[in-house]
Amino acid sequence: MTTFDLAEAKSEWSLDPEVHHLNHGSYGALPRVVYAEQKKWQEEVHKNPVGFYARLSRPAVADARAKIAKFLGQEADQIALVRNTTEAATTTMRGFPFKSGDEVIVLDHEYGAITYAVKRGLLPAGGKVVEVVVPRLAADSDVVKLIEAAITNKTVMLVVDHVTSATARTFPIFELSALCKKHGIAFTVDASHAPGNFDTDLDALDADFWFGNLHKWVSAPQGAGVFRIAPRWQGKVQSLVVSWNEFEPYPLQFDMLGTVDLSAWLAAPRAIEFYEAFGWERVRKAHQQRMRYGRDLVMAELGVGVDELREENLPMGVVPIHNMQGGVEGCAALGRKLATEYKIEVPITIFSDKYFFRISGHLYNTPADYEALVMAVRKELK
């Protein structure tokens, strides 16, 4: 009988027990204690709205930002708080001084909303998006070569995932940072899935723009994200929201969004503490243990060989679906059927006209979650 490390931690979540939750990577899930912390801050607002926003909110946000920055290995003045990476990417691309003829390199693995943000900032200035095709299983050294081959004297920025969404792989961000410095171009890292999975040395990485989500693998409330702008760009790329901190330096300008719910930011340190009690390295290995168990079961059921696998130290993995019927519509229909009839929440991603189950592993998952997916796959895809 398969047993998972930290199996007892499942009780820390209040997820619907009738559902098999295999998609932590998209929206996360709040532990009970983090939800309680968020409600505590929301209650502070409702007890005395004026007292909260006029006197308490600024020092509370500053304290939360300092704790989050420490978790990321940064000083409090090196990290800005945002609601998510979509907001940070939009901020980056709207603030960057693009001009006619500029080129920005993105990879075909990039999350669609981030590419849209690049286009919104770049295309009105007369620039061009250059998409580099990278095979799903490409070696890191080949990734660097493919990107370098696309750099021209018009290239001003490279945008790359640390961890990809559709294909659940990592890219060699330190090597790519060095490549960008070699060619004198800006380096933007979409680290949506990185916080909680990697202890990235952000100072050594020295990306021009780096942003991550806390609602995913840190299990903070939805609406908590982080944004690091290199000192050379601070004050040039500014908050999208213009408010009373307009003339404050980075990152204080980002603290003030007007009258909004700040509880996601304020509860995020409690999420960090929650995992620290178990030990981050142990948590990561427990996530990977679950994911690999489920991934390997589904691979065996679908007859997928190890030559189609890129092994990563991640809590997400993809399994190719070779016999998907009905194309994109069939993919969507299968996803709906798994959710509604089998009570399985698992994303089916599309990359390079191929389909994949993207399977997550988290502390609340049990062997039965993955075994349910195998049974459903057996009925629906064979």
CSV table of C-alpha atoms in Angstrom, one decimal:
chain,number,residue,atom,x,y,z
A,1,MET,CA,0.0,0.0,0.0
A,2,THR,CA,1.4,3.4,-1.0
A,3,THR,CA,1.9,5.9,1.7
A,4,PHE,CA,2.9,9.5,1.3
A,5,ASP,CA,5.1,11.6,3.6
A,6,LEU,CA,3.2,14.2,5.6
A,7,ALA,CA,-0.1,12.4,4.8
A,8,GLU,CA,-1.6,13.8,8.0
A,9,ALA,CA,-1.3,17.3,6.6
A,10,LYS,CA,-4.4,16.7,4.4
A,11,SER,CA,-6.6,17.7,7.4
A,12,GLU,CA,-5.1,21.3,7.2
A,13,TRP,CA,-7.3,22.0,4.2
A,14,SER,CA,-11.0,22.3,3.9
A,15,LEU,CA,-11.3,21.2,0.3
A,16,ASP,CA,-14.4,19.3,-0.9
A,17,PRO,CA,-13.7,15.7,0.0
A,18,GLU,CA,-15.8,14.5,-2.9
A,19,VAL,CA,-13.5,16.1,-5.4
A,20,HIS,CA,-10.0,14.8,-6.5
A,21,HIS,CA,-8.0,18.0,-6.6
A,22,LEU,CA,-5.1,17.5,-9.0
A,23,ASN,CA,-4.6,21.1,-10.2
A,24,HIS,CA,-2.9,23.0,-7.4
A,25,GLY,CA,-0.7,24.7,-10.0
A,26,SER,CA,-3.4,27.0,-11.4
A,27,TYR,CA,-5.1,28.6,-8.4
A,28,GLY,CA,-3.6,27.1,-5.2
A,29,ALA,CA,-5.7,26.2,-2.2
A,30,LEU,CA,-5.7,27.8,1.3
A,31,PRO,CA,-4.8,25.9,4.4
A,32,ARG,CA,-7.3,26.6,7.2
A,33,VAL,CA,-4.9,28.6,9.2
A,34,VAL,CA,-4.2,30.9,6.3
A,35,TYR,CA,-7.9,31.4,5.6
A,36,ALA,CA,-8.4,32.2,9.2
A,37,GLU,CA,-5.6,34.8,9.1
A,38,GLN,CA,-7.1,36.4,6.0
A,39,LYS,CA,-10.5,36.6,7.7
A,40,LYS,CA,-8.9,38.2,10.7
A,41,TRP,CA,-7.6,41.0,8.6
A,42,GLN,CA,-10.9,41.4,6.8
A,43,GLU,CA,-12.7,41.6,10.1
A,44,GLU,CA,-10.3,44.4,11.1
A,45,VAL,CA,-11.5,46.4,8.2
A,46,HIS,CA,-15.2,45.8,9.0
A,47,LYS,CA,-14.7,46.7,12.7
A,48,ASN,CA,-13.3,50.1,11.9
A,49,PRO,CA,-12.8,50.9,8.2
A,50,VAL,CA,-11.4,54.3,8.8
A,51,GLY,CA,-9.0,53.1,11.5
A,52,PHE,CA,-7.8,50.3,9.2
A,53,TYR,CA,-7.2,52.3,6.0
A,54,ALA,CA,-6.1,55.6,7.6
A,55,ARG,CA,-3.8,54.2,10.3
A,56,LEU,CA,-3.2,50.5,10.3
A,57,SER,CA,-2.9,49.5,6.6
A,58,ARG,CA,0.4,51.2,5.7
A,59,PRO,CA,2.4,49.7,8.6
A,60,ALA,CA,0.7,46.4,8.2
A,61,VAL,CA,1.5,46.2,4.5
A,62,ALA,CA,5.1,47.3,5.1
A,63,ASP,CA,5.5,44.5,7.8
A,64,ALA,CA,4.0,41.9,5.5
A,65,ARG,CA,6.3,43.0,2.6
A,66,ALA,CA,9.3,42.8,4.8
A,67,LYS,CA,8.5,39.2,5.9
A,68,ILE,CA,7.7,38.1,2.3
A,69,ALA,CA,11.0,39.7,1.1
A,70,LYS,CA,12.9,37.8,3.8
A,71,PHE,CA,11.4,34.6,2.6
A,72,LEU,CA,12.7,35.4,-0.9
A,73,GLY,CA,16.1,36.3,0.4
A,74,GLN,CA,15.7,40.0,-0.1
A,75,GLU,CA,15.5,43.2,1.9
A,76,ALA,CA,12.2,44.9,2.3
A,77,ASP,CA,13.0,47.6,-0.2
A,78,GLN,CA,13.8,45.1,-3.0
A,79,ILE,CA,10.4,43.5,-3.4
A,80,ALA,CA,7.1,45.1,-4.4
A,81,LEU,CA,3.7,43.5,-3.7
A,82,VAL,CA,1.3,43.0,-6.6
A,83,ARG,CA,-1.9,41.0,-6.9
A,84,ASN,CA,-0.4,38.5,-9.4
A,85,THR,CA,2.1,38.0,-12.1
A,86,THR,CA,-0.3,39.1,-14.8
A,87,GLU,CA,-0.4,42.5,-13.1
A,88,ALA,CA,3.4,42.6,-12.8
A,89,ALA,CA,3.9,41.6,-16.4
A,90,THR,CA,1.5,44.3,-17.6
A,91,THR,CA,3.3,46.8,-15.4
A,92,THR,CA,6.6,45.8,-16.9
A,93,MET,CA,5.5,46.0,-20.5
A,94,ARG,CA,3.5,49.2,-20.1
A,95,GLY,CA,6.5,50.9,-18.4
A,96,PHE,CA,9.3,49.7,-20.6
A,97,PRO,CA,10.6,52.3,-23.1
A,98,PHE,CA,9.8,50.4,-26.3
A,99,LYS,CA,10.4,52.2,-29.6
A,100,SER,CA,9.7,51.5,-33.2
A,101,GLY,CA,11.7,48.5,-34.5
A,102,ASP,CA,12.4,46.9,-31.1
A,103,GLU,CA,12.1,43.1,-30.8
A,104,VAL,CA,11.1,41.1,-27.8
A,105,ILE,CA,11.8,37.4,-27.7
A,106,VAL,CA,9.3,35.1,-26.1
A,107,LEU,CA,9.2,31.3,-26.2
A,108,ASP,CA,6.4,29.2,-27.5
A,109,HIS,CA,6.0,27.8,-23.9
A,110,GLU,CA,5.1,31.2,-22.5
A,111,TYR,CA,1.8,31.6,-20.7
A,112,GLY,CA,-0.7,33.3,-23.0
A,113,ALA,CA,-1.6,36.2,-20.8
A,114,ILE,CA,2.1,37.2,-20.4
A,115,THR,CA,2.6,37.2,-24.2
A,116,TYR,CA,-0.5,39.4,-24.5
A,117,ALA,CA,1.0,41.8,-22.0
A,118,VAL,CA,4.2,41.9,-24.1
A,119,LYS,CA,2.1,42.7,-27.2
A,120,ARG,CA,0.1,45.4,-25.5
A,121,GLY,CA,3.2,47.2,-24.5
A,122,LEU,CA,5.4,46.5,-27.6
A,123,LEU,CA,3.1,46.6,-30.7
A,124,PRO,CA,1.7,50.1,-30.3
A,125,ALA,CA,5.3,51.4,-30.2
A,126,GLY,CA,6.0,49.7,-33.5
A,127,GLY,CA,7.9,46.8,-32.1
A,128,LYS,CA,7.8,43.1,-33.0
A,129,VAL,CA,7.4,39.9,-30.9
A,130,VAL,CA,9.8,37.1,-31.9
A,131,GLU,CA,8.6,33.7,-30.8
A,132,VAL,CA,11.3,31.0,-30.5
A,133,VAL,CA,10.2,27.4,-30.9
A,134,VAL,CA,11.7,25.2,-28.2
A,135,PRO,CA,11.0,21.4,-28.3
A,136,ARG,CA,9.4,20.3,-25.1
A,137,LEU,CA,12.2,18.0,-24.1
A,138,ALA,CA,15.1,20.2,-25.3
A,139,ALA,CA,18.2,20.2,-23.2
A,140,ASP,CA,19.0,23.4,-21.3
A,141,SER,CA,22.1,24.0,-23.5
A,142,ASP,CA,20.0,23.8,-26.6
A,143,VAL,CA,17.5,26.2,-25.2
A,144,VAL,CA,20.3,28.8,-24.7
A,145,LYS,CA,21.5,28.2,-28.3
A,146,LEU,CA,18.1,28.5,-29.8
A,147,ILE,CA,17.5,31.8,-28.0
A,148,GLU,CA,20.9,33.2,-28.8
A,149,ALA,CA,20.3,32.5,-32.5
A,150,ALA,CA,17.2,34.7,-32.4
A,151,ILE,CA,18.9,37.7,-30.9
A,152,THR,CA,19.5,40.6,-33.3
A,153,ASN,CA,20.7,44.1,-33.0
A,154,LYS,CA,17.0,45.0,-32.6
A,155,THR,CA,16.4,42.8,-29.6
A,156,VAL,CA,15.7,44.7,-26.4
A,157,MET,CA,14.3,42.1,-24.1
A,158,LEU,CA,13.9,38.3,-23.5
A,159,VAL,CA,10.9,37.1,-21.6
A,160,VAL,CA,11.1,33.5,-20.3
A,161,ASP,CA,9.4,31.3,-17.7
A,162,HIS,CA,11.3,29.8,-14.8
A,163,VAL,CA,8.6,27.1,-14.7
A,164,THR,CA,6.3,26.7,-17.7
A,165,SER,CA,2.6,26.3,-17.3
A,166,ALA,CA,1.6,24.1,-20.3
A,167,THR,CA,4.6,21.8,-20.3
A,168,ALA,CA,5.7,21.9,-16.6
A,169,ARG,CA,9.4,22.3,-17.3
A,170,THR,CA,12.1,24.6,-16.1
A,171,PHE,CA,14.3,26.9,-18.2
A,172,PRO,CA,17.9,27.7,-17.3
A,173,ILE,CA,17.3,31.3,-16.0
A,174,PHE,CA,20.9,31.9,-14.7
A,175,GLU,CA,22.4,31.0,-18.0
A,176,LEU,CA,19.8,33.1,-19.8
A,177,SER,CA,20.5,36.0,-17.5
A,178,ALA,CA,24.2,35.8,-18.5
A,179,LEU,CA,23.2,35.6,-22.2
A,180,CYS,CA,21.1,38.8,-21.9
A,181,LYS,CA,24.0,40.6,-20.2
A,182,LYS,CA,26.3,39.5,-23.0
A,183,HIS,CA,24.1,41.0,-25.6
A,184,GLY,CA,23.0,44.0,-23.6
A,185,ILE,CA,19.2,43.2,-23.5
A,186,ALA,CA,16.7,43.3,-20.6
A,187,PHE,CA,15.8,40.0,-19.0
A,188,THR,CA,12.3,39.4,-17.7
A,189,VAL,CA,11.5,36.2,-15.7
A,190,ASP,CA,7.9,34.9,-15.3
A,191,ALA,CA,8.4,33.1,-12.1
A,192,SER,CA,4.7,32.4,-11.5
A,193,HIS,CA,5.4,28.8,-10.2
A,194,ALA,CA,8.8,29.5,-8.6
A,195,PRO,CA,8.0,30.8,-5.0
A,196,GLY,CA,7.8,27.8,-2.7
A,197,ASN,CA,9.5,25.5,-5.2
A,198,PHE,CA,12.9,27.2,-5.5
A,199,ASP,CA,15.1,29.3,-3.3
A,200,THR,CA,16.3,31.4,-6.2
A,201,ASP,CA,19.1,33.8,-5.4
A,202,LEU,CA,17.5,36.9,-6.9
A,203,ASP,CA,20.6,39.0,-6.4
A,204,ALA,CA,22.8,36.6,-8.3
A,205,LEU,CA,20.2,36.2,-11.0
A,206,ASP,CA,20.0,39.9,-11.4
A,207,ALA,CA,17.0,39.8,-13.8
A,208,ASP,CA,15.7,43.2,-14.9
A,209,PHE,CA,12.2,42.2,-14.0
A,210,TRP,CA,11.2,39.1,-12.0
A,211,PHE,CA,7.7,38.3,-10.7
A,212,GLY,CA,6.0,35.4,-9.0
A,213,ASN,CA,2.8,34.3,-7.4
A,214,LEU,CA,2.3,33.4,-3.8
A,215,HIS,CA,-1.2,31.9,-4.2
A,216,LYS,CA,0.2,28.8,-6.0
A,217,TRP,CA,2.9,26.9,-4.1
A,218,VAL,CA,3.1,29.2,-1.1
A,219,SER,CA,-0.7,28.8,-0.6
A,220,ALA,CA,-1.3,32.4,0.2
A,221,PRO,CA,-4.7,33.8,-0.6
A,222,GLN,CA,-5.4,34.6,-4.3
A,223,GLY,CA,-4.3,38.1,-4.9
A,224,ALA,CA,-0.8,37.9,-3.5
A,225,GLY,CA,2.1,38.3,-5.8
A,226,VAL,CA,5.7,39.6,-5.8
A,227,PHE,CA,7.6,41.8,-8.2
A,228,ARG,CA,11.3,42.6,-8.2
A,229,ILE,CA,12.5,45.4,-10.3
A,230,ALA,CA,16.3,45.8,-10.7
A,231,PRO,CA,17.6,49.1,-9.3
A,232,ARG,CA,18.5,50.2,-12.8
A,233,TRP,CA,14.8,50.3,-13.7
A,234,GLN,CA,13.3,51.5,-10.4
A,235,GLY,CA,11.4,54.7,-10.8
A,236,LYS,CA,11.3,54.2,-14.6
A,237,VAL,CA,8.8,51.3,-14.5
A,238,GLN,CA,6.1,52.4,-12.1
A,239,SER,CA,2.9,51.0,-10.6
A,240,LEU,CA,-0.1,50.8,-13.0
A,241,VAL,CA,-2.3,52.2,-10.2
A,242,VAL,CA,-1.8,56.0,-9.6
A,243,SER,CA,-2.6,56.7,-6.0
A,244,TRP,CA,-1.3,58.6,-2.9
A,245,ASN,CA,2.1,56.9,-3.1
A,246,GLU,CA,2.7,58.4,-6.5
A,247,PHE,CA,5.8,60.2,-5.5
A,248,GLU,CA,7.2,57.5,-3.1
A,249,PRO,CA,10.2,55.5,-4.3
A,250,TYR,CA,10.0,51.8,-5.2
A,251,PRO,CA,8.6,49.7,-3.8
A,252,LEU,CA,6.4,52.0,-1.7
A,253,GLN,CA,4.6,53.2,-4.8
A,254,PHE,CA,3.2,49.7,-5.3
A,255,ASP,CA,1.8,49.5,-1.7
A,256,MET,CA,-1.0,51.9,-2.3
A,257,LEU,CA,-3.9,50.7,-4.6
A,258,GLY,CA,-6.7,52.9,-3.2
A,259,THR,CA,-9.4,51.3,-1.2
A,260,VAL,CA,-9.1,47.6,-1.9
A,261,ASP,CA,-9.0,44.3,0.0
A,262,LEU,CA,-5.4,44.0,1.3
A,263,SER,CA,-6.0,40.7,3.2
A,264,ALA,CA,-4.2,38.5,0.7
A,265,TRP,CA,-0.9,40.4,1.2
A,266,LEU,CA,-1.4,40.6,4.9
A,267,ALA,CA,-2.1,36.8,5.3
A,268,ALA,CA,0.7,35.7,3.0
A,269,PRO,CA,3.3,35.6,5.9
A,270,ARG,CA,1.1,33.2,7.7
A,271,ALA,CA,1.2,30.9,4.7
A,272,ILE,CA,5.0,31.0,4.7
A,273,GLU,CA,5.1,30.2,8.4
A,274,PHE,CA,2.7,27.3,7.8
A,275,TYR,CA,5.1,25.5,5.5
A,276,GLU,CA,8.2,26.5,7.5
A,277,ALA,CA,6.8,24.4,10.4
A,278,PHE,CA,7.1,21.3,8.2
A,279,GLY,CA,10.3,22.4,6.5
A,280,TRP,CA,10.3,23.6,3.0
A,281,GLU,CA,12.6,20.9,1.6
A,282,ARG,CA,10.5,18.2,3.1
A,283,VAL,CA,7.3,19.8,1.7
A,284,ARG,CA,8.8,20.0,-1.8
A,285,LYS,CA,9.9,16.4,-1.7
A,286,ALA,CA,6.4,15.4,-0.5
A,287,HIS,CA,4.8,17.2,-3.3
A,288,GLN,CA,7.1,15.6,-5.9
A,289,GLN,CA,6.5,12.2,-4.4
A,290,ARG,CA,2.8,12.6,-4.9
A,291,MET,CA,3.1,14.0,-8.4
A,292,ARG,CA,5.5,11.2,-9.6
A,293,TYR,CA,3.2,8.5,-8.2
A,294,GLY,CA,0.2,9.9,-10.1
A,295,ARG,CA,2.2,10.8,-13.2
A,296,ASP,CA,3.7,7.3,-13.4
A,297,LEU,CA,0.3,5.6,-13.0
A,298,VAL,CA,-1.2,7.6,-15.8
A,299,MET,CA,1.9,7.1,-18.0
A,300,ALA,CA,1.5,3.3,-17.6
A,301,GLU,CA,-2.2,3.4,-18.3
A,302,LEU,CA,-1.7,5.4,-21.5
A,303,GLY,CA,1.4,3.5,-22.6
A,304,VAL,CA,3.7,6.6,-22.4
A,305,GLY,CA,7.4,5.8,-22.3
A,306,VAL,CA,10.1,7.4,-20.2
A,307,ASP,CA,11.6,8.8,-23.4
A,308,GLU,CA,8.6,11.2,-23.5
A,309,LEU,CA,9.4,12.4,-20.0
A,310,ARG,CA,11.6,15.3,-18.9
A,311,GLU,CA,12.3,14.7,-15.2
A,312,GLU,CA,12.2,17.8,-13.1
A,313,ASN,CA,12.2,18.6,-9.4
A,314,LEU,CA,8.7,20.0,-9.6
A,315,PRO,CA,5.3,19.3,-8.0
A,316,MET,CA,3.8,19.3,-11.5
A,317,GLY,CA,4.3,16.9,-14.4
A,318,VAL,CA,2.8,16.3,-17.8
A,319,VAL,CA,1.7,13.1,-19.5
A,320,PRO,CA,1.2,13.2,-23.3
A,321,ILE,CA,-2.3,12.1,-24.5
A,322,HIS,CA,-1.8,10.5,-27.9
A,323,ASN,CA,-5.3,9.4,-28.6
A,324,MET,CA,-7.2,12.7,-27.9
A,325,GLN,CA,-10.3,12.8,-30.0
A,326,GLY,CA,-12.0,15.9,-31.3
A,327,GLY,CA,-9.1,18.3,-31.1
A,328,VAL,CA,-9.4,21.4,-29.0
A,329,GLU,CA,-13.2,20.9,-28.5
A,330,GLY,CA,-12.6,17.3,-27.5
A,331,CYS,CA,-10.0,18.4,-25.0
A,332,ALA,CA,-12.4,20.8,-23.4
A,333,ALA,CA,-15.2,18.2,-23.4
A,334,LEU,CA,-12.9,15.7,-21.7
A,335,GLY,CA,-11.9,18.2,-19.1
A,336,ARG,CA,-15.5,19.0,-18.3
A,337,LYS,CA,-16.5,15.4,-18.1
A,338,LEU,CA,-13.7,14.6,-15.7
A,339,ALA,CA,-14.7,17.5,-13.5
A,340,THR,CA,-18.5,16.9,-13.6
A,341,GLU,CA,-18.9,13.1,-13.8
A,342,TYR,CA,-15.7,11.9,-12.2
A,343,LYS,CA,-15.2,14.8,-9.8
A,344,ILE,CA,-11.6,15.1,-10.9
A,345,GLU,CA,-10.0,18.6,-11.3
A,346,VAL,CA,-7.0,18.1,-13.6
A,347,PRO,CA,-6.0,20.5,-16.4
A,348,ILE,CA,-5.5,19.2,-20.0
A,349,THR,CA,-2.9,21.5,-21.6
A,350,ILE,CA,-2.1,22.1,-25.2
A,351,PHE,CA,1.4,22.7,-26.5
A,352,SER,CA,2.6,22.4,-30.1
A,353,ASP,CA,-0.7,20.9,-31.2
A,354,LYS,CA,-0.3,18.1,-28.6
A,355,TYR,CA,-2.3,17.4,-25.5
A,356,PHE,CA,-1.2,16.6,-22.0
A,357,PHE,CA,-2.5,15.9,-18.5
A,358,ARG,CA,-0.7,18.3,-16.2
A,359,ILE,CA,-0.8,16.5,-12.8
A,360,SER,CA,0.0,18.3,-9.5
A,361,GLY,CA,1.1,16.8,-6.2
A,362,HIS,CA,0.3,18.5,-3.0
A,363,LEU,CA,0.1,17.7,0.7
A,364,TYR,CA,-3.6,17.2,0.6
A,365,ASN,CA,-3.4,14.6,-2.2
A,366,THR,CA,-3.8,10.8,-1.5
A,367,PRO,CA,-3.1,7.8,-3.7
A,368,ALA,CA,-6.8,7.5,-4.3
A,369,ASP,CA,-6.8,10.9,-6.1
A,370,TYR,CA,-4.5,9.6,-8.7
A,371,GLU,CA,-6.0,6.2,-8.9
A,372,ALA,CA,-9.4,7.8,-9.7
A,373,LEU,CA,-7.8,9.6,-12.6
A,374,VAL,CA,-6.4,6.3,-13.9
A,375,MET,CA,-9.8,4.7,-13.7
A,376,ALA,CA,-11.4,7.6,-15.6
A,377,VAL,CA,-8.7,7.6,-18.2
A,378,ARG,CA,-9.2,3.8,-18.7
A,379,LYS,CA,-12.9,4.4,-19.5
A,380,GLU,CA,-12.6,7.6,-21.5
A,381,LEU,CA,-9.4,7.2,-23.6
A,382,LYS,CA,-9.3,3.5,-24.4
